[in-house]
Amino acid sequence: MSKVLRNFLKDESGATAIEYGLIAALVAVALISAGTAMGTQLGSTFNTLKTKLNTATAAR
């Protein structure tokens, strides 16, 4: 029984899986943050373009 317990305490394969899970979560948070920031900027750019096109069309 003590040999089984000793082997269980030495086994670190679960720690590696947890580390990979944390890295994947960090990458996901970074992608979501970047996507949100880019989406906001892209929306602003399209709104500016829409306003300029409406102004140019109205001036005709």
Short mmCIF file of N, CA and C in Angstrom, two decimals:
data_model
loop_
_atom_site.label_atom_id
_atom_site.label_comp_id
_atom_site.label_asym_id
_atom_site.label_seq_id
_atom_site.Cartn_x
_atom_site.Cartn_y
_atom_site.Cartn_z
N MET A 1 0.82 -1.20 0.00
CA MET A 1 0.00 0.00 0.00
C MET A 1 0.86 1.25 0.00
N SER A 2 1.94 1.25 0.75
CA SER A 2 2.80 2.43 0.81
C SER A 2 3.49 2.68 -0.53
N LYS A 3 3.76 1.63 -1.30
CA LYS A 3 4.37 1.79 -2.61
C LYS A 3 3.40 2.48 -3.57
N VAL A 4 2.15 2.11 -3.50
CA VAL A 4 1.13 2.74 -4.34
C VAL A 4 1.00 4.21 -3.98
N LEU A 5 1.00 4.53 -2.71
CA LEU A 5 0.90 5.92 -2.27
C LEU A 5 2.13 6.72 -2.70
N ARG A 6 3.30 6.12 -2.59
CA ARG A 6 4.53 6.79 -3.01
C ARG A 6 4.51 7.09 -4.52
N ASN A 7 4.08 6.12 -5.31
CA ASN A 7 3.99 6.32 -6.76
C ASN A 7 2.97 7.41 -7.09
N PHE A 8 1.87 7.44 -6.36
CA PHE A 8 0.85 8.46 -6.59
C PHE A 8 1.40 9.86 -6.30
N LEU A 9 2.17 10.01 -5.25
CA LEU A 9 2.72 11.31 -4.90
C LEU A 9 3.80 11.76 -5.88
N LYS A 10 4.51 10.82 -6.51
CA LYS A 10 5.54 11.17 -7.47
C LYS A 10 4.98 11.50 -8.85
N ASP A 11 3.77 11.04 -9.14
CA ASP A 11 3.17 11.24 -10.46
C ASP A 11 2.82 12.70 -10.67
N GLU A 12 3.40 13.32 -11.71
CA GLU A 12 3.17 14.74 -11.98
C GLU A 12 2.44 14.95 -13.31
N SER A 13 1.87 13.92 -13.88
CA SER A 13 1.22 14.07 -15.18
C SER A 13 -0.02 14.96 -15.10
N GLY A 14 -0.71 14.95 -14.00
CA GLY A 14 -1.87 15.82 -13.83
C GLY A 14 -1.48 17.29 -13.77
N ALA A 15 -0.32 17.59 -13.21
CA ALA A 15 0.15 18.97 -13.12
C ALA A 15 0.40 19.53 -14.52
N THR A 16 0.92 18.72 -15.42
CA THR A 16 1.16 19.16 -16.78
C THR A 16 -0.15 19.49 -17.48
N ALA A 17 -1.15 18.67 -17.30
CA ALA A 17 -2.45 18.92 -17.91
C ALA A 17 -3.06 20.22 -17.38
N ILE A 18 -2.90 20.48 -16.11
CA ILE A 18 -3.42 21.72 -15.52
C ILE A 18 -2.68 22.92 -16.10
N GLU A 19 -1.37 22.80 -16.26
CA GLU A 19 -0.58 23.90 -16.84
C GLU A 19 -1.04 24.20 -18.26
N TYR A 20 -1.25 23.16 -19.07
CA TYR A 20 -1.72 23.38 -20.44
C TYR A 20 -3.12 24.01 -20.43
N GLY A 21 -3.94 23.61 -19.51
CA GLY A 21 -5.28 24.21 -19.40
C GLY A 21 -5.21 25.68 -19.05
N LEU A 22 -4.31 26.05 -18.15
CA LEU A 22 -4.15 27.46 -17.79
C LEU A 22 -3.61 28.28 -18.95
N ILE A 23 -2.68 27.71 -19.70
CA ILE A 23 -2.15 28.42 -20.88
C ILE A 23 -3.24 28.62 -21.91
N ALA A 24 -4.05 27.59 -22.15
CA ALA A 24 -5.15 27.71 -23.12
C ALA A 24 -6.14 28.77 -22.67
N ALA A 25 -6.44 28.84 -21.38
CA ALA A 25 -7.36 29.84 -20.87
C ALA A 25 -6.78 31.25 -21.04
N LEU A 26 -5.51 31.41 -20.80
CA LEU A 26 -4.86 32.71 -20.97
C LEU A 26 -4.89 33.15 -22.43
N VAL A 27 -4.62 32.24 -23.34
CA VAL A 27 -4.67 32.56 -24.77
C VAL A 27 -6.09 32.95 -25.17
N ALA A 28 -7.08 32.24 -24.66
CA ALA A 28 -8.47 32.56 -24.98
C ALA A 28 -8.85 33.95 -24.49
N VAL A 29 -8.43 34.31 -23.29
CA VAL A 29 -8.73 35.64 -22.75
C VAL A 29 -8.05 36.72 -23.60
N ALA A 30 -6.82 36.47 -24.02
CA ALA A 30 -6.11 37.44 -24.86
C ALA A 30 -6.80 37.61 -26.21
N LEU A 31 -7.24 36.51 -26.82
CA LEU A 31 -7.94 36.59 -28.10
C LEU A 31 -9.28 37.33 -27.98
N ILE A 32 -10.01 37.07 -26.92
CA ILE A 32 -11.29 37.75 -26.71
C ILE A 32 -11.07 39.24 -26.49
N SER A 33 -10.07 39.59 -25.72
CA SER A 33 -9.78 41.01 -25.47
C SER A 33 -9.37 41.72 -26.75
N ALA A 34 -8.51 41.09 -27.53
CA ALA A 34 -8.06 41.70 -28.79
C ALA A 34 -9.22 41.81 -29.77
N GLY A 35 -10.05 40.80 -29.83
CA GLY A 35 -11.20 40.83 -30.73
C GLY A 35 -12.19 41.91 -30.36
N THR A 36 -12.41 42.09 -29.09
CA THR A 36 -13.32 43.15 -28.63
C THR A 36 -12.78 44.52 -28.96
N ALA A 37 -11.50 44.73 -28.72
CA ALA A 37 -10.89 46.03 -29.02
C ALA A 37 -10.91 46.31 -30.52
N MET A 38 -10.59 45.31 -31.31
CA MET A 38 -10.60 45.49 -32.77
C MET A 38 -12.02 45.71 -33.28
N GLY A 39 -12.98 45.01 -32.71
CA GLY A 39 -14.37 45.17 -33.13
C GLY A 39 -14.88 46.57 -32.85
N THR A 40 -14.53 47.11 -31.71
CA THR A 40 -14.94 48.46 -31.35
C THR A 40 -14.33 49.47 -32.31
N GLN A 41 -13.05 49.32 -32.59
CA GLN A 41 -12.36 50.24 -33.52
C GLN A 41 -12.92 50.10 -34.92
N LEU A 42 -13.18 48.88 -35.36
CA LEU A 42 -13.72 48.66 -36.70
C LEU A 42 -15.12 49.25 -36.81
N GLY A 43 -15.93 49.12 -35.78
CA GLY A 43 -17.26 49.72 -35.78
C GLY A 43 -17.19 51.23 -35.88
N SER A 44 -16.27 51.82 -35.18
CA SER A 44 -16.09 53.27 -35.23
C SER A 44 -15.67 53.72 -36.63
N THR A 45 -14.77 52.96 -37.24
CA THR A 45 -14.31 53.29 -38.60
C THR A 45 -15.47 53.22 -39.60
N PHE A 46 -16.29 52.19 -39.51
CA PHE A 46 -17.43 52.07 -40.42
C PHE A 46 -18.47 53.17 -40.19
N ASN A 47 -18.67 53.55 -38.95
CA ASN A 47 -19.61 54.64 -38.67
C ASN A 47 -19.11 55.96 -39.25
N THR A 48 -17.82 56.21 -39.17
CA THR A 48 -17.23 57.41 -39.76
C THR A 48 -17.40 57.39 -41.28
N LEU A 49 -17.14 56.25 -41.88
CA LEU A 49 -17.29 56.10 -43.33
C LEU A 49 -18.74 56.31 -43.75
N LYS A 50 -19.67 55.76 -42.97
CA LYS A 50 -21.09 55.92 -43.28
C LYS A 50 -21.48 57.39 -43.23
N THR A 51 -21.02 58.09 -42.22
CA THR A 51 -21.34 59.53 -42.09
C THR A 51 -20.79 60.32 -43.26
N LYS A 52 -19.56 60.02 -43.67
CA LYS A 52 -18.97 60.74 -44.80
C LYS A 52 -19.70 60.45 -46.10
N LEU A 53 -20.10 59.18 -46.29
CA LEU A 53 -20.85 58.84 -47.50
C LEU A 53 -22.22 59.49 -47.52
N ASN A 54 -22.89 59.54 -46.37
CA ASN A 54 -24.20 60.19 -46.30
C ASN A 54 -24.07 61.69 -46.57
N THR A 55 -23.02 62.30 -46.05
CA THR A 55 -22.79 63.73 -46.28
C THR A 55 -22.51 63.99 -47.76
N ALA A 56 -21.70 63.16 -48.37
CA ALA A 56 -21.36 63.33 -49.79
C ALA A 56 -22.58 63.11 -50.67
N THR A 57 -23.42 62.15 -50.33
CA THR A 57 -24.62 61.86 -51.11
C THR A 57 -25.64 62.99 -50.96
N ALA A 58 -25.78 63.54 -49.78
CA ALA A 58 -26.74 64.62 -49.51
C ALA A 58 -26.33 65.90 -50.22
N ALA A 59 -25.06 66.11 -50.47
CA ALA A 59 -24.55 67.31 -51.10
C ALA A 59 -24.83 67.33 -52.60
N ARG A 60 -25.18 66.22 -53.19
CA ARG A 60 -25.44 66.15 -54.63
C ARG A 60 -26.68 66.85 -54.99
#
